[in-house]
Coordinates of C-alpha atoms in Angstrom, one line a residue:
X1 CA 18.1 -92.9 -81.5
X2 CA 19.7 -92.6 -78.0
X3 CA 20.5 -96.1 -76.1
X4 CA 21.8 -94.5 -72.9
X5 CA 20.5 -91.7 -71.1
X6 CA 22.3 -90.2 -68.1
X7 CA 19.5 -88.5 -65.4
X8 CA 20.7 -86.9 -62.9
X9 CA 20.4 -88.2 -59.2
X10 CA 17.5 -87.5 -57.3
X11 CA 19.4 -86.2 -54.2
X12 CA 18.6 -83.0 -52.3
X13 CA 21.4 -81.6 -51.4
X14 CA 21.4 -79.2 -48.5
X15 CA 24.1 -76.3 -49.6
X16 CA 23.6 -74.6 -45.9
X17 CA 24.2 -75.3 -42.6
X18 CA 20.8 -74.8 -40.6
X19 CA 21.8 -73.4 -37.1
X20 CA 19.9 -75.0 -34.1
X21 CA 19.3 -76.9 -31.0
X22 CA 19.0 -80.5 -31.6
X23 CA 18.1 -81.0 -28.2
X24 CA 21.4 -83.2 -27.1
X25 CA 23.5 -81.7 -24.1
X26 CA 26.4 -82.6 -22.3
X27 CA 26.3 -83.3 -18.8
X28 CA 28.5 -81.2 -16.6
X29 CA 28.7 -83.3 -14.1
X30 CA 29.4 -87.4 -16.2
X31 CA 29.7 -85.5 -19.5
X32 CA 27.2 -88.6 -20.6
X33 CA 25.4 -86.9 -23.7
X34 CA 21.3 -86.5 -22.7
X35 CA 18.9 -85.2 -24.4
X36 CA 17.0 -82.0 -23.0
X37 CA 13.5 -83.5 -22.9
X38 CA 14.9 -86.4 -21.1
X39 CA 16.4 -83.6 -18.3
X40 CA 12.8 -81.9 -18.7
X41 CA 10.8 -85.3 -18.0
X42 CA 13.4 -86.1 -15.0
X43 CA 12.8 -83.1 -13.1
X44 CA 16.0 -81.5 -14.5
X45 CA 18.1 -84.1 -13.2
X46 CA 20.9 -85.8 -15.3
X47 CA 19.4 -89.8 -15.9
X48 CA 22.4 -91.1 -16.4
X49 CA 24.2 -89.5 -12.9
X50 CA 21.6 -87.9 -11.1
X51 CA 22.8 -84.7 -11.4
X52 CA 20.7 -81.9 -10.1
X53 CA 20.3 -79.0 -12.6
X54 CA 18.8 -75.8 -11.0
X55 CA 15.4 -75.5 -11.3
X56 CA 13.4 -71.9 -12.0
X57 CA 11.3 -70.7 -9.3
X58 CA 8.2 -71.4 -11.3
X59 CA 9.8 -74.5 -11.7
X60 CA 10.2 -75.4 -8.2
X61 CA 6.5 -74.7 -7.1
X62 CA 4.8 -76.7 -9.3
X63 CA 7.2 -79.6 -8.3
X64 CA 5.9 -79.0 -4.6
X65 CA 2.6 -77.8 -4.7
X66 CA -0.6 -79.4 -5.2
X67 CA -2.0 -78.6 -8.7
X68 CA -3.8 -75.7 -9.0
X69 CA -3.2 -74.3 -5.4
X70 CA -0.5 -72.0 -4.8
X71 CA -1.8 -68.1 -4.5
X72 CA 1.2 -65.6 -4.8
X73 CA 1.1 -62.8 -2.2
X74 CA 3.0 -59.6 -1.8
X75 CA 4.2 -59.6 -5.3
X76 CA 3.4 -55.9 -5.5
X77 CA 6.2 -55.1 -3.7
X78 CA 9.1 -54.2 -6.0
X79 CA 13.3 -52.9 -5.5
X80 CA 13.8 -49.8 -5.9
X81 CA 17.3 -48.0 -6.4
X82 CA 17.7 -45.9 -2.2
X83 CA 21.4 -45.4 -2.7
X84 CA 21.8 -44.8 -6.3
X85 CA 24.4 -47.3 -6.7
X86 CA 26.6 -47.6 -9.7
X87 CA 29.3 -49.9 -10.4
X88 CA 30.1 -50.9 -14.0
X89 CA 26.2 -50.4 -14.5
X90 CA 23.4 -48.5 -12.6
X91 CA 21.2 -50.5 -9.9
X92 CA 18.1 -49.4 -11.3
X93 CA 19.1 -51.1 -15.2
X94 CA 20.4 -54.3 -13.3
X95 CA 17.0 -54.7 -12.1
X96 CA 15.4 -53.7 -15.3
X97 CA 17.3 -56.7 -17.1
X98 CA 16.8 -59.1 -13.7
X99 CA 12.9 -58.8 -14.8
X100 CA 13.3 -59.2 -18.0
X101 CA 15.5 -61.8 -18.1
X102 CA 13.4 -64.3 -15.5
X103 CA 9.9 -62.9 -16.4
X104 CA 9.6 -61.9 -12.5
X105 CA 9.6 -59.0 -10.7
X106 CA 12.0 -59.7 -7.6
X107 CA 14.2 -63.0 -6.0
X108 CA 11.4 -64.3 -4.4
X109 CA 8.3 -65.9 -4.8
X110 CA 5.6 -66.3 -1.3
X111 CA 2.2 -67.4 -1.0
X112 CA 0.1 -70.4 0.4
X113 CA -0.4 -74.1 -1.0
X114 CA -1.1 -77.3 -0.2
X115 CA 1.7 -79.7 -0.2
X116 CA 0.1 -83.3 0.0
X117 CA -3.4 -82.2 0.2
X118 CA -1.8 -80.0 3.1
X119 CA -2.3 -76.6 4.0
X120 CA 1.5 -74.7 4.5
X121 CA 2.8 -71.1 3.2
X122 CA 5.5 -71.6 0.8
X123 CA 8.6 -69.3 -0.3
X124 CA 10.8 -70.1 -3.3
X125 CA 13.7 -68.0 -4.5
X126 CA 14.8 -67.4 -7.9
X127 CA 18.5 -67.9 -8.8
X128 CA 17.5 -66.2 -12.9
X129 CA 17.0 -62.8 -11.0
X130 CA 20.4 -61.2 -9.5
X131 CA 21.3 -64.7 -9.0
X132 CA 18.8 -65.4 -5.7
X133 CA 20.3 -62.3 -3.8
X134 CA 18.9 -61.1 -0.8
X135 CA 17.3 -57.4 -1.1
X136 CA 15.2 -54.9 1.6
X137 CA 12.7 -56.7 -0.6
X138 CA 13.2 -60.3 -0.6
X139 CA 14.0 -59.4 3.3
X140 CA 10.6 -58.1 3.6
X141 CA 8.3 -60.8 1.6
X142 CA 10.2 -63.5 3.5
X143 CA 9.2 -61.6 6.8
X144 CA 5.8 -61.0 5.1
X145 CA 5.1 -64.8 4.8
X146 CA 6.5 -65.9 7.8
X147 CA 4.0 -63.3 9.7
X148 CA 1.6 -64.4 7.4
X149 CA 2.2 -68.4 8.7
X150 CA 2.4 -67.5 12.2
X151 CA -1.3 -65.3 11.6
X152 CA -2.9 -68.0 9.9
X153 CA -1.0 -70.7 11.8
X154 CA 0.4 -72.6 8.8
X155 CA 4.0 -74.8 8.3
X156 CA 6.6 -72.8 6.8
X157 CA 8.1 -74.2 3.7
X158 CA 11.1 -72.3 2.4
X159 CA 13.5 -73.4 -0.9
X160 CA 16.7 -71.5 -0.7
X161 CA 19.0 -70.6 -3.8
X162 CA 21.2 -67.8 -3.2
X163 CA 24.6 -65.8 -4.2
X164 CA 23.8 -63.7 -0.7
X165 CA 22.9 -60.3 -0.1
X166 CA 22.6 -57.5 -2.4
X167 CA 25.6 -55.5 -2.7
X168 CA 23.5 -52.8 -4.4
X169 CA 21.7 -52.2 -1.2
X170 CA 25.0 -52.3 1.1
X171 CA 23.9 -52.6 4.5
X172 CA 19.9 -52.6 3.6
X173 CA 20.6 -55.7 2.4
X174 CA 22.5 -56.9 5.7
X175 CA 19.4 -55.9 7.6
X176 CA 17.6 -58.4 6.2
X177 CA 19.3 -61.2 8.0
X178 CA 18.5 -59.9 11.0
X179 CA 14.8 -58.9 10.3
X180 CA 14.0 -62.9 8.8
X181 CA 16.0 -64.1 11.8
X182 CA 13.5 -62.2 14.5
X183 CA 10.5 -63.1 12.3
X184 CA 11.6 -67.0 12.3
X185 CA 12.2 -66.4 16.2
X186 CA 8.4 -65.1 16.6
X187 CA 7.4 -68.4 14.6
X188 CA 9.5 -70.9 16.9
X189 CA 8.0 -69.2 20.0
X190 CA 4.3 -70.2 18.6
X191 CA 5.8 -73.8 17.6
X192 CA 4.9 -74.0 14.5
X193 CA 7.6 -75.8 11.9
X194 CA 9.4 -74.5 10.0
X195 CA 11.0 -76.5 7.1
X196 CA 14.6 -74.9 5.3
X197 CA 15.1 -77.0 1.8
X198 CA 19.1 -75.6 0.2
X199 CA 19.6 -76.1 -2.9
X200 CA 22.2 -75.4 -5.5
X201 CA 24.1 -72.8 -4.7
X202 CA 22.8 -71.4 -1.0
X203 CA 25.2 -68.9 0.2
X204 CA 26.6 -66.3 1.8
X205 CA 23.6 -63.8 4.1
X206 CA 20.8 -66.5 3.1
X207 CA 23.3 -69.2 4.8
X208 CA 24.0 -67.1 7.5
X209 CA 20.4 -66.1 8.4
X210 CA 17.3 -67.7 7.9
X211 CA 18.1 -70.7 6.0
X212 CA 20.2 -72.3 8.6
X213 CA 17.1 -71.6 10.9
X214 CA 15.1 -74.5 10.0
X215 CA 13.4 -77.0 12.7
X216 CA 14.4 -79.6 10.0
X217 CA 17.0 -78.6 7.2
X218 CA 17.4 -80.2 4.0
X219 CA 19.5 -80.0 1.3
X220 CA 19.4 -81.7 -2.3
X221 CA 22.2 -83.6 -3.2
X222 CA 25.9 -82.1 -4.0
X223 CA 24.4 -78.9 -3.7
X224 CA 27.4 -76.0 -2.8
X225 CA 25.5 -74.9 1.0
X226 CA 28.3 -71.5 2.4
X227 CA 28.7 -68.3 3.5
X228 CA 32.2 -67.7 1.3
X229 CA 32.6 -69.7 -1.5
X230 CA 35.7 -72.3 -1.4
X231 CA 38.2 -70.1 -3.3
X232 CA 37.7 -67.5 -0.9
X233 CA 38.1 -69.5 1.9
X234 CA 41.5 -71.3 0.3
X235 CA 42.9 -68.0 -0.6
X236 CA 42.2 -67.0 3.3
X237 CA 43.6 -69.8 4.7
X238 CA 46.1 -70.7 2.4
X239 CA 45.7 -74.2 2.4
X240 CA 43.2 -76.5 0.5
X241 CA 39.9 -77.4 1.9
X242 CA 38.8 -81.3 2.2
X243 CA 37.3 -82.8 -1.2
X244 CA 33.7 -82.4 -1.1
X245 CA 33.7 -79.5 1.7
X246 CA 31.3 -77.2 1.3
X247 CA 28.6 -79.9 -0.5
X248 CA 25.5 -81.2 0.9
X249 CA 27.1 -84.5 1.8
X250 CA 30.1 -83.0 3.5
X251 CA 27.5 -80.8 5.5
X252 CA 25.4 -83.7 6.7
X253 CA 28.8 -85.7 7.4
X254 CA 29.4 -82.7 9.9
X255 CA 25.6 -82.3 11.6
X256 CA 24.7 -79.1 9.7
X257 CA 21.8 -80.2 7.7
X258 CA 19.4 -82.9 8.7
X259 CA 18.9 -84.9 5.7
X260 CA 19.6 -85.1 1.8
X261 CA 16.6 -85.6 -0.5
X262 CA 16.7 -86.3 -4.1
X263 CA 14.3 -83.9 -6.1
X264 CA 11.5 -86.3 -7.3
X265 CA 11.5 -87.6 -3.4
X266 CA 11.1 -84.2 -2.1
X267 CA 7.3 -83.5 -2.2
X268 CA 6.7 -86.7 -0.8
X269 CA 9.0 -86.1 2.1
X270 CA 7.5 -82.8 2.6
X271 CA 4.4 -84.2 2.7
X272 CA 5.3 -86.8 5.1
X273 CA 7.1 -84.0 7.4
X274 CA 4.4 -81.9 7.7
X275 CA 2.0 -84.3 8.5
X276 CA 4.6 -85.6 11.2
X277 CA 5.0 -82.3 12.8
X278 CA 1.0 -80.8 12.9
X279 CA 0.4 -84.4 14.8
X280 CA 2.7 -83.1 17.2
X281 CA 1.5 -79.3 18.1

């Protein structure tokens, strides 16, 4: 007969590693540990800092527009590959991976909404395909829509996130600033508004064309808003530039932009705006 018995413990013991996302991130901005659906829930802004993350252009519009009433136009017109380009990789396989890594088929998105229960044509860009930049295509659905606003006399709503123009499309690309310029200059004539929203990062062409063209300019906050980026300019210069320069804050500081809107304020502003400005036609 046994008086003592020795059972083994009950304990499950995990002999691997299971690799995963437990959801936590660190902020790049406080480095305050979040956790993603917190970020998701807060508009992809940091709770803890405010910190705006980029947004995808899907993203954006359903932030801004009314449930259920954006209708995309013009998304039949694709890049194609004119010069034959090649640097460490062909033109026509960058675009091939641009679509299939942001599940679009070009840098912008254009159609019509309503905003606030009101009516306005809207144009987002997409930073997830060739990082926002400005192609003979994105040239010619941003022209598209603003013809399309001035035909159907509509406010202009456009949300700029941009590396710049194309440099796979060399000077077709450059055209572009000139071609959304004269389009935004048709649309001025007819006084109808046009509002230009910069967000993280807006630069080079885009800056230098039709998103400084805005009756009223805004910019979300600490958002980089320049044509060359600040190493650039500090290896130009030879000198460092002010703390801050080149961020929405420095920008307003210095009369550029009109206003800076935190994300989860923005529709309502919009709203607000547009409604301000059809009173006044």
């Amino acid at each position: 007969m046994r008086l003592f018995s020795r059972n083994k413990p009950k304990i499950k013991i995990q002999t691997t590693k299971k690799d995963g996302f437990s959801g936590w991130l660190k902020c790049t901005h406080c480095n305050e540990l979040i956790h993603a659906n917190e970020l998701e829930q807060n508009s992809n802004c940091c709770p803890k800092c405010g910190y705006h993350y980029r947004l995808s252009a899907d993203e954006r519009i359903k932030s801004l527009a009314d449930p259920d009433t954006f209708k995309e136009l013009f998304q039949d017109i694709e890049s194609v590959d004119p010069l034959n380009f090649i640097d460490t990789e062909n033109y026509t396989k960058r675009l091939e991976d641009a679509k299939e890594k942001s599940g679009r088929n070009e840098g912008v998105i254009v159609g019509h909404c309503k905003i606030q229960q009101q009516k306005a044509a809207l144009a987002v860009m997409d930073f997830n395909f060739m990082a926002g930049s400005m192609g003979s295509v994105v040239g010619e659905r941003l022209t598209l829509i603003i013809e399309y606003a001035l035909d159907h006399k509509l406010p202009l709503v456009i949300v700029s996130t941009s590396g710049g123009a194309r440099m796979q499309e060399s000077i077709l690309s450059l055209m572009q600033m000139a071609k959304t310029a004269a389009a935004l200059a048709k649309l001025h004539e007819a006084k109808i508004p046009y509002i230009s929203i910069l967000t993280n990062p807006t630069t080079g062409g885009v800056t230098a064309s039709f998103a400084s063209l805005g009756d009223i300019i805004i910019a979300e906050p600490e958002a980089l808003i320049c044509f060359a980026g600040p190493r650039v300019i500090e290896q130009t210069i030879g000198q460092q530039l002010p703390p801050g320069a080149q961020k929405s804050e420095f920008l307003l500081q210095h009369g550029m932009i009109d206003c800076i809107v935190k994300r989860h304020e923005l529709k309502a502003k919009l709203g607000e705006l547009i409604s301000y400005l059809n009173k006044a036609l």
